[in-house]
Amino acid sequence: MFYKKNYWLVFGGISLLLSGFVFSRNWGREMMTTIQTSSGAFSSIADSGFVSSGEVQETTDEVLEVAVSGLKSTPFWTMKGVAHDFGNLLGYNQAETIMSQYNAWTGAFDPKASYEHLVSLKFPLKYPYFKKYVPENLSELLGLLELNLSPEELKNPNILVVAQTQEGVVLAYYQEGKLRLLTSASPGTPKTKTVQGKFFLKHANVAYRSRTYGSPMPYAMRIKGPYFLHQAEVDGTFLSHGCIRIPGLYQKWLYEHLPNESVQKSSHIPAPMIIVHDLYHPTLFRYD
């Protein structure tokens, strides 16, 4: 009887050890999968928002921080006629969300208030509210808009698209076919419509001023003739004389990161293409 009891004790112990080994091995495989995928594709840890120090997820949206002292040497501060307020930097329809979600702003907020008292401020390169209308891949966006580009046009590494959503006009910048920047835009009014079609952007001047209206146009990039992409008051509606207005920090980033003529020549790449698509009718609807 003693022998039988010990036999079952030994057998049970071995079974328990084997079960533990299998569990440990499977758990180890799961952890190894997480570790292997954390540097590239999504993982369970990355999906939760937890990313180890030093790791950068390819799908993580960029949040940039700018020093306010540095802005005081830019046209945002030095050009006559440019208001020194949150709305001009971030977009009047975007400023409150950006300040509350990315800068821990609490209490009442006025987009026309000055940002002078701040040390720095953060902003998302892709304004999240419009991501329900604009997909991450250029090919998907072209499909939604029923736009066809030639094989040669698709080779352009820098393509911008301006279109109207159900909640305002947006500009989306795709780098190598991936969404890099997304923001509100304000094109021409129905009486002073913006030119539409496909064009190549050309850097004009950091401190450009309209020859017709005398208006400040910081970080101007020529679309065609008198039509420019530049910083000015933006709320996603139709406000301009025909140019496409972009919030200050977004336009500054585009001006500084899109290749100018010198870079185009040295790197043998085409000028950035901008597609201004059927602006006066909503063409982008929620796809999520």
PDB file of C-alpha atoms in Angstrom:
ATOM      1  CA  MET A   1       0.000   0.000   0.000  1.00  0.00           C
ATOM      2  CA  PHE A   2       2.844   2.357   0.875  1.00  0.00           C
ATOM      3  CA  TYR A   3       4.463   1.593  -2.491  1.00  0.00           C
ATOM      4  CA  LYS A   4       1.249   2.402  -4.397  1.00  0.00           C
ATOM      5  CA  LYS A   5       0.792   5.722  -2.566  1.00  0.00           C
ATOM      6  CA  ASN A   6       4.353   6.765  -3.358  1.00  0.00           C
ATOM      7  CA  TYR A   7       3.948   5.631  -6.945  1.00  0.00           C
ATOM      8  CA  TRP A   8       0.964   7.929  -7.422  1.00  0.00           C
ATOM      9  CA  LEU A   9       2.743  10.788  -5.640  1.00  0.00           C
ATOM     10  CA  VAL A  10       5.744  10.416  -7.926  1.00  0.00           C
ATOM     11  CA  PHE A  11       3.532  10.109 -11.019  1.00  0.00           C
ATOM     12  CA  GLY A  12       1.522  13.199 -10.004  1.00  0.00           C
ATOM     13  CA  GLY A  13       4.694  15.182  -9.387  1.00  0.00           C
ATOM     14  CA  ILE A  14       6.093  14.283 -12.809  1.00  0.00           C
ATOM     15  CA  SER A  15       2.790  15.279 -14.467  1.00  0.00           C
ATOM     16  CA  LEU A  16       2.839  18.617 -12.646  1.00  0.00           C
ATOM     17  CA  LEU A  17       6.421  19.255 -13.727  1.00  0.00           C
ATOM     18  CA  LEU A  18       5.605  18.408 -17.344  1.00  0.00           C
ATOM     19  CA  SER A  19       2.563  20.722 -17.297  1.00  0.00           C
ATOM     20  CA  GLY A  20       4.692  23.517 -15.887  1.00  0.00           C
ATOM     21  CA  PHE A  21       7.332  22.939 -18.554  1.00  0.00           C
ATOM     22  CA  VAL A  22       4.748  23.104 -21.355  1.00  0.00           C
ATOM     23  CA  PHE A  23       3.212  26.264 -19.890  1.00  0.00           C
ATOM     24  CA  SER A  24       6.631  27.826 -19.430  1.00  0.00           C
ATOM     25  CA  ARG A  25       7.655  26.934 -22.961  1.00  0.00           C
ATOM     26  CA  ASN A  26       4.465  28.342 -24.485  1.00  0.00           C
ATOM     27  CA  TRP A  27       4.725  31.490 -22.352  1.00  0.00           C
ATOM     28  CA  GLY A  28       8.321  31.856 -23.453  1.00  0.00           C
ATOM     29  CA  ARG A  29       7.277  31.591 -27.089  1.00  0.00           C
ATOM     30  CA  GLU A  30       4.661  34.288 -26.579  1.00  0.00           C
ATOM     31  CA  MET A  31       7.196  36.565 -24.911  1.00  0.00           C
ATOM     32  CA  MET A  32       9.723  35.909 -27.655  1.00  0.00           C
ATOM     33  CA  THR A  33       7.089  36.818 -30.251  1.00  0.00           C
ATOM     34  CA  THR A  34       6.388  40.056 -28.415  1.00  0.00           C
ATOM     35  CA  ILE A  35      10.078  40.901 -28.236  1.00  0.00           C
ATOM     36  CA  GLN A  36      10.642  40.074 -31.884  1.00  0.00           C
ATOM     37  CA  THR A  37       7.696  42.132 -33.116  1.00  0.00           C
ATOM     38  CA  SER A  38       8.179  45.118 -30.814  1.00  0.00           C
ATOM     39  CA  SER A  39      10.839  46.564 -33.097  1.00  0.00           C
ATOM     40  CA  GLY A  40       8.713  46.297 -36.222  1.00  0.00           C
ATOM     41  CA  ALA A  41       5.086  45.224 -36.484  1.00  0.00           C
ATOM     42  CA  PHE A  42       2.491  45.685 -33.747  1.00  0.00           C
ATOM     43  CA  SER A  43       2.804  43.700 -30.553  1.00  0.00           C
ATOM     44  CA  SER A  44       0.515  43.352 -27.558  1.00  0.00           C
ATOM     45  CA  ILE A  45       2.818  45.591 -25.533  1.00  0.00           C
ATOM     46  CA  ALA A  46       3.117  48.201 -28.273  1.00  0.00           C
ATOM     47  CA  ASP A  47      -0.646  48.199 -28.794  1.00  0.00           C
ATOM     48  CA  SER A  48      -1.164  49.108 -25.159  1.00  0.00           C
ATOM     49  CA  GLY A  49       0.951  52.217 -25.622  1.00  0.00           C
ATOM     50  CA  PHE A  50       3.891  50.894 -23.607  1.00  0.00           C
ATOM     51  CA  VAL A  51       7.135  51.147 -25.537  1.00  0.00           C
ATOM     52  CA  SER A  52      10.492  50.415 -23.969  1.00  0.00           C
ATOM     53  CA  SER A  53      13.061  53.170 -23.754  1.00  0.00           C
ATOM     54  CA  GLY A  54      14.911  53.575 -27.021  1.00  0.00           C
ATOM     55  CA  GLU A  55      12.289  51.778 -29.121  1.00  0.00           C
ATOM     56  CA  VAL A  56      10.381  53.665 -31.795  1.00  0.00           C
ATOM     57  CA  GLN A  57       7.291  52.150 -33.361  1.00  0.00           C
ATOM     58  CA  GLU A  58       6.924  52.758 -37.095  1.00  0.00           C
ATOM     59  CA  THR A  59       3.238  53.541 -36.612  1.00  0.00           C
ATOM     60  CA  THR A  60       3.729  55.972 -33.721  1.00  0.00           C
ATOM     61  CA  ASP A  61       2.502  59.444 -34.712  1.00  0.00           C
ATOM     62  CA  GLU A  62       5.049  62.200 -34.333  1.00  0.00           C
ATOM     63  CA  VAL A  63       4.532  64.803 -31.630  1.00  0.00           C
ATOM     64  CA  LEU A  64       6.897  67.737 -31.992  1.00  0.00           C
ATOM     65  CA  GLU A  65       7.922  70.296 -29.390  1.00  0.00           C
ATOM     66  CA  VAL A  66       8.968  73.822 -30.286  1.00  0.00           C
ATOM     67  CA  ALA A  67      10.619  76.467 -28.112  1.00  0.00           C
ATOM     68  CA  VAL A  68       8.602  79.675 -28.035  1.00  0.00           C
ATOM     69  CA  SER A  69      11.797  81.730 -27.807  1.00  0.00           C
ATOM     70  CA  GLY A  70      12.832  80.279 -31.169  1.00  0.00           C
ATOM     71  CA  LEU A  71       9.547  81.338 -32.772  1.00  0.00           C
ATOM     72  CA  LYS A  72      10.287  84.977 -31.998  1.00  0.00           C
ATOM     73  CA  SER A  73      12.907  85.056 -34.743  1.00  0.00           C
ATOM     74  CA  THR A  74      10.489  83.687 -37.364  1.00  0.00           C
ATOM     75  CA  PRO A  75       7.929  85.493 -39.543  1.00  0.00           C
ATOM     76  CA  PHE A  76       5.275  84.396 -37.029  1.00  0.00           C
ATOM     77  CA  TRP A  77       6.656  87.095 -34.768  1.00  0.00           C
ATOM     78  CA  THR A  78       8.606  89.477 -36.995  1.00  0.00           C
ATOM     79  CA  MET A  79       6.178  90.020 -39.905  1.00  0.00           C
ATOM     80  CA  LYS A  80       3.708  92.836 -39.528  1.00  0.00           C
ATOM     81  CA  GLY A  81       0.134  91.580 -39.677  1.00  0.00           C
ATOM     82  CA  VAL A  82       0.753  88.101 -38.222  1.00  0.00           C
ATOM     83  CA  ALA A  83      -1.066  87.631 -34.906  1.00  0.00           C
ATOM     84  CA  HIS A  84       0.982  86.116 -32.084  1.00  0.00           C
ATOM     85  CA  ASP A  85      -1.758  83.747 -30.978  1.00  0.00           C
ATOM     86  CA  PHE A  86      -2.428  80.021 -30.637  1.00  0.00           C
ATOM     87  CA  GLY A  87      -4.806  79.943 -33.582  1.00  0.00           C
ATOM     88  CA  ASN A  88      -2.217  81.199 -36.034  1.00  0.00           C
ATOM     89  CA  LEU A  89       0.247  78.515 -34.965  1.00  0.00           C
ATOM     90  CA  LEU A  90      -2.086  75.538 -34.603  1.00  0.00           C
ATOM     91  CA  GLY A  91      -5.292  76.377 -36.485  1.00  0.00           C
ATOM     92  CA  TYR A  92      -8.258  78.110 -34.868  1.00  0.00           C
ATOM     93  CA  ASN A  93     -10.327  74.928 -34.973  1.00  0.00           C
ATOM     94  CA  GLN A  94      -7.441  72.743 -33.726  1.00  0.00           C
ATOM     95  CA  ALA A  95      -5.708  74.861 -31.082  1.00  0.00           C
ATOM     96  CA  GLU A  96      -7.859  74.016 -28.057  1.00  0.00           C
ATOM     97  CA  THR A  97      -7.672  70.253 -28.646  1.00  0.00           C
ATOM     98  CA  ILE A  98      -3.912  70.372 -29.188  1.00  0.00           C
ATOM     99  CA  MET A  99      -3.293  72.465 -26.087  1.00  0.00           C
ATOM    100  CA  SER A 100      -5.495  70.304 -23.842  1.00  0.00           C
ATOM    101  CA  GLN A 101      -4.406  66.896 -25.139  1.00  0.00           C
ATOM    102  CA  TYR A 102      -0.714  67.527 -25.795  1.00  0.00           C
ATOM    103  CA  ASN A 103       0.167  70.423 -23.475  1.00  0.00           C
ATOM    104  CA  ALA A 104      -1.891  69.662 -20.341  1.00  0.00           C
ATOM    105  CA  TRP A 105      -3.844  72.905 -20.702  1.00  0.00           C
ATOM    106  CA  THR A 106      -6.738  73.158 -18.246  1.00  0.00           C
ATOM    107  CA  GLY A 107      -9.487  75.701 -17.829  1.00  0.00           C
ATOM    108  CA  ALA A 108     -10.823  78.208 -20.318  1.00  0.00           C
ATOM    109  CA  PHE A 109      -9.015  78.534 -23.627  1.00  0.00           C
ATOM    110  CA  ASP A 110      -9.043  81.302 -26.213  1.00  0.00           C
ATOM    111  CA  PRO A 111      -7.361  80.529 -29.564  1.00  0.00           C
ATOM    112  CA  LYS A 112      -6.798  84.271 -29.989  1.00  0.00           C
ATOM    113  CA  ALA A 113      -4.738  84.472 -26.795  1.00  0.00           C
ATOM    114  CA  SER A 114      -0.979  84.976 -27.039  1.00  0.00           C
ATOM    115  CA  TYR A 115       1.432  82.064 -26.601  1.00  0.00           C
ATOM    116  CA  GLU A 116       4.256  84.428 -25.548  1.00  0.00           C
ATOM    117  CA  HIS A 117       4.226  83.341 -21.895  1.00  0.00           C
ATOM    118  CA  LEU A 118       4.935  79.673 -22.703  1.00  0.00           C
ATOM    119  CA  VAL A 119       8.391  78.122 -22.703  1.00  0.00           C
ATOM    120  CA  SER A 120       7.472  75.558 -25.355  1.00  0.00           C
ATOM    121  CA  LEU A 121       4.486  73.809 -26.874  1.00  0.00           C
ATOM    122  CA  LYS A 122       3.834  70.420 -28.439  1.00  0.00           C
ATOM    123  CA  PHE A 123       1.741  69.544 -31.455  1.00  0.00           C
ATOM    124  CA  PRO A 124       0.952  66.345 -33.372  1.00  0.00           C
ATOM    125  CA  LEU A 125       2.210  66.256 -36.938  1.00  0.00           C
ATOM    126  CA  LYS A 126      -0.973  64.383 -37.817  1.00  0.00           C
ATOM    127  CA  TYR A 127      -3.967  66.094 -36.238  1.00  0.00           C
ATOM    128  CA  PRO A 128      -5.840  63.025 -34.908  1.00  0.00           C
ATOM    129  CA  TYR A 129      -9.411  64.224 -35.393  1.00  0.00           C
ATOM    130  CA  PHE A 130      -9.225  63.923 -39.184  1.00  0.00           C
ATOM    131  CA  LYS A 131      -7.699  60.452 -39.263  1.00  0.00           C
ATOM    132  CA  LYS A 132     -11.207  58.990 -39.499  1.00  0.00           C
ATOM    133  CA  TYR A 133     -11.386  60.541 -42.977  1.00  0.00           C
ATOM    134  CA  VAL A 134      -7.811  60.178 -44.185  1.00  0.00           C
ATOM    135  CA  PRO A 135      -6.120  56.747 -44.407  1.00  0.00           C
ATOM    136  CA  GLU A 136      -2.475  56.061 -43.640  1.00  0.00           C
ATOM    137  CA  ASN A 137      -1.669  54.860 -47.160  1.00  0.00           C
ATOM    138  CA  LEU A 138      -1.747  57.081 -50.235  1.00  0.00           C
ATOM    139  CA  SER A 139      -3.117  54.251 -52.369  1.00  0.00           C
ATOM    140  CA  GLU A 140      -6.187  54.025 -50.121  1.00  0.00           C
ATOM    141  CA  LEU A 141      -6.779  57.773 -50.275  1.00  0.00           C
ATOM    142  CA  LEU A 142      -6.533  57.785 -54.064  1.00  0.00           C
ATOM    143  CA  GLY A 143      -9.101  54.983 -54.111  1.00  0.00           C
ATOM    144  CA  LEU A 144     -11.497  56.904 -51.864  1.00  0.00           C
ATOM    145  CA  LEU A 145     -11.194  59.981 -54.081  1.00  0.00           C
ATOM    146  CA  GLU A 146     -11.309  57.901 -57.281  1.00  0.00           C
ATOM    147  CA  LEU A 147      -8.077  59.534 -58.416  1.00  0.00           C
ATOM    148  CA  ASN A 148      -5.705  57.930 -60.884  1.00  0.00           C
ATOM    149  CA  LEU A 149      -2.009  58.784 -60.987  1.00  0.00           C
ATOM    150  CA  SER A 150       0.371  57.625 -63.678  1.00  0.00           C
ATOM    151  CA  PRO A 151       3.201  55.225 -62.741  1.00  0.00           C
ATOM    152  CA  GLU A 152       5.613  58.153 -63.086  1.00  0.00           C
ATOM    153  CA  GLU A 153       3.528  60.362 -60.779  1.00  0.00           C
ATOM    154  CA  LEU A 154       3.328  57.588 -58.183  1.00  0.00           C
ATOM    155  CA  LYS A 155       7.133  57.526 -58.046  1.00  0.00           C
ATOM    156  CA  ASN A 156       7.124  61.019 -56.549  1.00  0.00           C
ATOM    157  CA  PRO A 157       8.167  60.583 -52.891  1.00  0.00           C
ATOM    158  CA  ASN A 158       6.353  63.752 -51.792  1.00  0.00           C
ATOM    159  CA  ILE A 159       2.644  64.052 -52.572  1.00  0.00           C
ATOM    160  CA  LEU A 160       0.192  66.419 -50.880  1.00  0.00           C
ATOM    161  CA  VAL A 161      -3.585  66.162 -51.243  1.00  0.00           C
ATOM    162  CA  VAL A 162      -6.104  68.869 -50.365  1.00  0.00           C
ATOM    163  CA  ALA A 163      -9.744  67.795 -50.191  1.00  0.00           C
ATOM    164  CA  GLN A 164     -12.966  68.491 -48.325  1.00  0.00           C
ATOM    165  CA  THR A 165     -14.239  66.162 -45.609  1.00  0.00           C
ATOM    166  CA  GLN A 166     -17.692  66.264 -44.042  1.00  0.00           C
ATOM    167  CA  GLU A 167     -16.196  68.518 -41.366  1.00  0.00           C
ATOM    168  CA  GLY A 168     -13.922  70.857 -43.248  1.00  0.00           C
ATOM    169  CA  VAL A 169     -11.011  71.006 -45.660  1.00  0.00           C
ATOM    170  CA  VAL A 170      -7.819  69.106 -44.893  1.00  0.00           C
ATOM    171  CA  LEU A 171      -4.304  68.830 -46.265  1.00  0.00           C
ATOM    172  CA  ALA A 172      -2.597  65.435 -46.124  1.00  0.00           C
ATOM    173  CA  TYR A 173       1.090  64.994 -46.903  1.00  0.00           C
ATOM    174  CA  TYR A 174       2.310  61.550 -47.938  1.00  0.00           C
ATOM    175  CA  GLN A 175       6.001  60.713 -47.873  1.00  0.00           C
ATOM    176  CA  GLU A 176       6.882  57.552 -49.789  1.00  0.00           C
ATOM    177  CA  GLY A 177       3.180  56.678 -49.809  1.00  0.00           C
ATOM    178  CA  LYS A 178       2.732  56.952 -46.017  1.00  0.00           C
ATOM    179  CA  LEU A 179       0.806  59.685 -44.220  1.00  0.00           C
ATOM    180  CA  ARG A 180       3.277  62.024 -42.531  1.00  0.00           C
ATOM    181  CA  LEU A 181       1.317  65.219 -41.858  1.00  0.00           C
ATOM    182  CA  LEU A 182      -2.396  65.970 -41.547  1.00  0.00           C
ATOM    183  CA  THR A 183      -4.040  69.287 -40.737  1.00  0.00           C
ATOM    184  CA  SER A 184      -6.949  71.603 -41.439  1.00  0.00           C
ATOM    185  CA  ALA A 185      -6.662  73.951 -44.406  1.00  0.00           C
ATOM    186  CA  SER A 186      -8.565  77.009 -45.604  1.00  0.00           C
ATOM    187  CA  PRO A 187      -8.711  77.541 -49.392  1.00  0.00           C
ATOM    188  CA  GLY A 188     -10.404  80.269 -51.435  1.00  0.00           C
ATOM    189  CA  THR A 189     -13.991  81.342 -50.942  1.00  0.00           C
ATOM    190  CA  PRO A 190     -16.653  80.323 -53.493  1.00  0.00           C
ATOM    191  CA  LYS A 191     -16.209  83.786 -55.071  1.00  0.00           C
ATOM    192  CA  THR A 192     -12.397  83.565 -55.166  1.00  0.00           C
ATOM    193  CA  LYS A 193     -11.907  79.863 -55.767  1.00  0.00           C
ATOM    194  CA  THR A 194      -8.627  78.021 -55.479  1.00  0.00           C
ATOM    195  CA  VAL A 195      -7.192  76.542 -58.658  1.00  0.00           C
ATOM    196  CA  GLN A 196      -7.718  72.768 -58.792  1.00  0.00           C
ATOM    197  CA  GLY A 197      -5.769  69.910 -60.339  1.00  0.00           C
ATOM    198  CA  LYS A 198      -2.219  68.540 -60.054  1.00  0.00           C
ATOM    199  CA  PHE A 199       0.691  70.926 -59.581  1.00  0.00           C
ATOM    200  CA  PHE A 200       4.320  71.009 -58.473  1.00  0.00           C
ATOM    201  CA  LEU A 201       5.170  73.122 -55.435  1.00  0.00           C
ATOM    202  CA  LYS A 202       7.983  75.642 -55.580  1.00  0.00           C
ATOM    203  CA  HIS A 203       9.513  77.291 -52.512  1.00  0.00           C
ATOM    204  CA  ALA A 204       8.922  81.058 -52.643  1.00  0.00           C
ATOM    205  CA  ASN A 205      10.033  82.904 -49.515  1.00  0.00           C
ATOM    206  CA  VAL A 206       9.987  82.485 -45.751  1.00  0.00           C
ATOM    207  CA  ALA A 207       8.683  86.031 -45.319  1.00  0.00           C
ATOM    208  CA  TYR A 208       6.631  86.413 -48.498  1.00  0.00           C
ATOM    209  CA  ARG A 209       4.005  89.148 -48.797  1.00  0.00           C
ATOM    210  CA  SER A 210       1.152  89.303 -51.296  1.00  0.00           C
ATOM    211  CA  ARG A 211       1.813  91.759 -54.112  1.00  0.00           C
ATOM    212  CA  THR A 212      -1.916  92.182 -54.682  1.00  0.00           C
ATOM    213  CA  TYR A 213      -3.312  92.458 -51.153  1.00  0.00           C
ATOM    214  CA  GLY A 214      -0.202  93.208 -49.085  1.00  0.00           C
ATOM    215  CA  SER A 215      -1.067  90.327 -46.747  1.00  0.00           C
ATOM    216  CA  PRO A 216       1.688  88.410 -44.937  1.00  0.00           C
ATOM    217  CA  MET A 217       2.202  84.893 -46.329  1.00  0.00           C
ATOM    218  CA  PRO A 218       4.866  83.209 -44.144  1.00  0.00           C
ATOM    219  CA  TYR A 219       6.605  80.129 -45.550  1.00  0.00           C
ATOM    220  CA  ALA A 220       4.982  80.550 -48.959  1.00  0.00           C
ATOM    221  CA  MET A 221       5.193  77.826 -51.588  1.00  0.00           C
ATOM    222  CA  ARG A 222       3.862  78.571 -55.059  1.00  0.00           C
ATOM    223  CA  ILE A 223       1.188  76.230 -56.437  1.00  0.00           C
ATOM    224  CA  LYS A 224       0.583  78.039 -59.719  1.00  0.00           C
ATOM    225  CA  GLY A 225       0.700  81.709 -60.702  1.00  0.00           C
ATOM    226  CA  PRO A 226      -0.803  83.784 -57.860  1.00  0.00           C
ATOM    227  CA  TYR A 227      -1.902  80.694 -55.898  1.00  0.00           C
ATOM    228  CA  PHE A 228       0.246  79.744 -52.915  1.00  0.00           C
ATOM    229  CA  LEU A 229       0.354  77.362 -49.985  1.00  0.00           C
ATOM    230  CA  HIS A 230       1.183  79.518 -46.940  1.00  0.00           C
ATOM    231  CA  GLN A 231       0.513  80.261 -43.294  1.00  0.00           C
ATOM    232  CA  ALA A 232      -2.500  82.372 -42.367  1.00  0.00           C
ATOM    233  CA  GLU A 233      -5.732  82.142 -40.392  1.00  0.00           C
ATOM    234  CA  VAL A 234      -7.205  78.636 -40.736  1.00  0.00           C
ATOM    235  CA  ASP A 235     -10.375  77.006 -39.432  1.00  0.00           C
ATOM    236  CA  GLY A 236     -11.114  74.426 -42.124  1.00  0.00           C
ATOM    237  CA  THR A 237     -13.551  76.668 -44.007  1.00  0.00           C
ATOM    238  CA  PHE A 238     -13.153  78.773 -47.168  1.00  0.00           C
ATOM    239  CA  LEU A 239     -11.437  82.021 -46.198  1.00  0.00           C
ATOM    240  CA  SER A 240      -8.807  83.106 -48.711  1.00  0.00           C
ATOM    241  CA  HIS A 241      -8.565  85.023 -51.976  1.00  0.00           C
ATOM    242  CA  GLY A 242      -7.529  81.770 -53.673  1.00  0.00           C
ATOM    243  CA  CYS A 243      -4.448  80.574 -51.808  1.00  0.00           C
ATOM    244  CA  ILE A 244      -4.496  77.553 -49.504  1.00  0.00           C
ATOM    245  CA  ARG A 245      -3.859  78.540 -45.911  1.00  0.00           C
ATOM    246  CA  ILE A 246      -2.190  76.169 -43.459  1.00  0.00           C
ATOM    247  CA  PRO A 247      -1.681  76.619 -39.673  1.00  0.00           C
ATOM    248  CA  GLY A 248       1.714  78.118 -38.872  1.00  0.00           C
ATOM    249  CA  LEU A 249       3.655  75.248 -37.330  1.00  0.00           C
ATOM    250  CA  TYR A 250       2.419  72.809 -39.973  1.00  0.00           C
ATOM    251  CA  GLN A 251       3.314  75.122 -42.855  1.00  0.00           C
ATOM    252  CA  LYS A 252       6.734  75.868 -41.361  1.00  0.00           C
ATOM    253  CA  TRP A 253       7.416  72.132 -41.103  1.00  0.00           C
ATOM    254  CA  LEU A 254       6.375  71.553 -44.721  1.00  0.00           C
ATOM    255  CA  TYR A 255       8.503  74.438 -45.972  1.00  0.00           C
ATOM    256  CA  GLU A 256      11.551  73.134 -44.124  1.00  0.00           C
ATOM    257  CA  HIS A 257      11.105  69.434 -44.930  1.00  0.00           C
ATOM    258  CA  LEU A 258       9.861  69.358 -48.508  1.00  0.00           C
ATOM    259  CA  PRO A 259      12.806  69.406 -50.939  1.00  0.00           C
ATOM    260  CA  ASN A 260      13.560  72.785 -52.512  1.00  0.00           C
ATOM    261  CA  GLU A 261      14.964  73.223 -56.014  1.00  0.00           C
ATOM    262  CA  SER A 262      18.553  72.820 -54.858  1.00  0.00           C
ATOM    263  CA  VAL A 263      17.817  69.504 -53.134  1.00  0.00           C
ATOM    264  CA  GLN A 264      15.764  68.327 -56.105  1.00  0.00           C
ATOM    265  CA  LYS A 265      18.703  68.880 -58.450  1.00  0.00           C
ATOM    266  CA  SER A 266      21.341  67.330 -56.213  1.00  0.00           C
ATOM    267  CA  SER A 267      19.186  64.327 -55.286  1.00  0.00           C
ATOM    268  CA  HIS A 268      17.556  63.899 -58.716  1.00  0.00           C
ATOM    269  CA  ILE A 269      14.024  63.918 -57.319  1.00  0.00           C
ATOM    270  CA  PRO A 270      10.939  65.714 -58.681  1.00  0.00           C
ATOM    271  CA  ALA A 271       9.336  68.731 -57.063  1.00  0.00           C
ATOM    272  CA  PRO A 272       6.671  67.911 -54.460  1.00  0.00           C
ATOM    273  CA  MET A 273       3.297  67.300 -56.110  1.00  0.00           C
ATOM    274  CA  ILE A 274       0.129  68.835 -54.713  1.00  0.00           C
ATOM    275  CA  ILE A 275      -3.289  67.548 -55.752  1.00  0.00           C
ATOM    276  CA  VAL A 276      -6.094  70.031 -55.145  1.00  0.00           C
ATOM    277  CA  HIS A 277      -9.182  67.869 -55.470  1.00  0.00           C
ATOM    278  CA  ASP A 278     -12.787  69.028 -56.000  1.00  0.00           C
ATOM    279  CA  LEU A 279     -12.562  71.397 -53.032  1.00  0.00           C
ATOM    280  CA  TYR A 280     -16.086  72.734 -53.137  1.00  0.00           C
ATOM    281  CA  HIS A 281     -17.816  69.403 -52.569  1.00  0.00           C
ATOM    282  CA  PRO A 282     -17.242  66.929 -49.711  1.00  0.00           C
ATOM    283  CA  THR A 283     -15.352  63.965 -51.162  1.00  0.00           C
ATOM    284  CA  LEU A 284     -13.903  62.380 -48.025  1.00  0.00           C
ATOM    285  CA  PHE A 285     -16.287  60.535 -45.729  1.00  0.00           C
ATOM    286  CA  ARG A 286     -15.703  58.450 -42.623  1.00  0.00           C
ATOM    287  CA  TYR A 287     -14.191  55.123 -43.534  1.00  0.00           C
ATOM    288  CA  ASP A 288     -13.470  53.749 -40.034  1.00  0.00           C
TER     289      ASP A 288
END
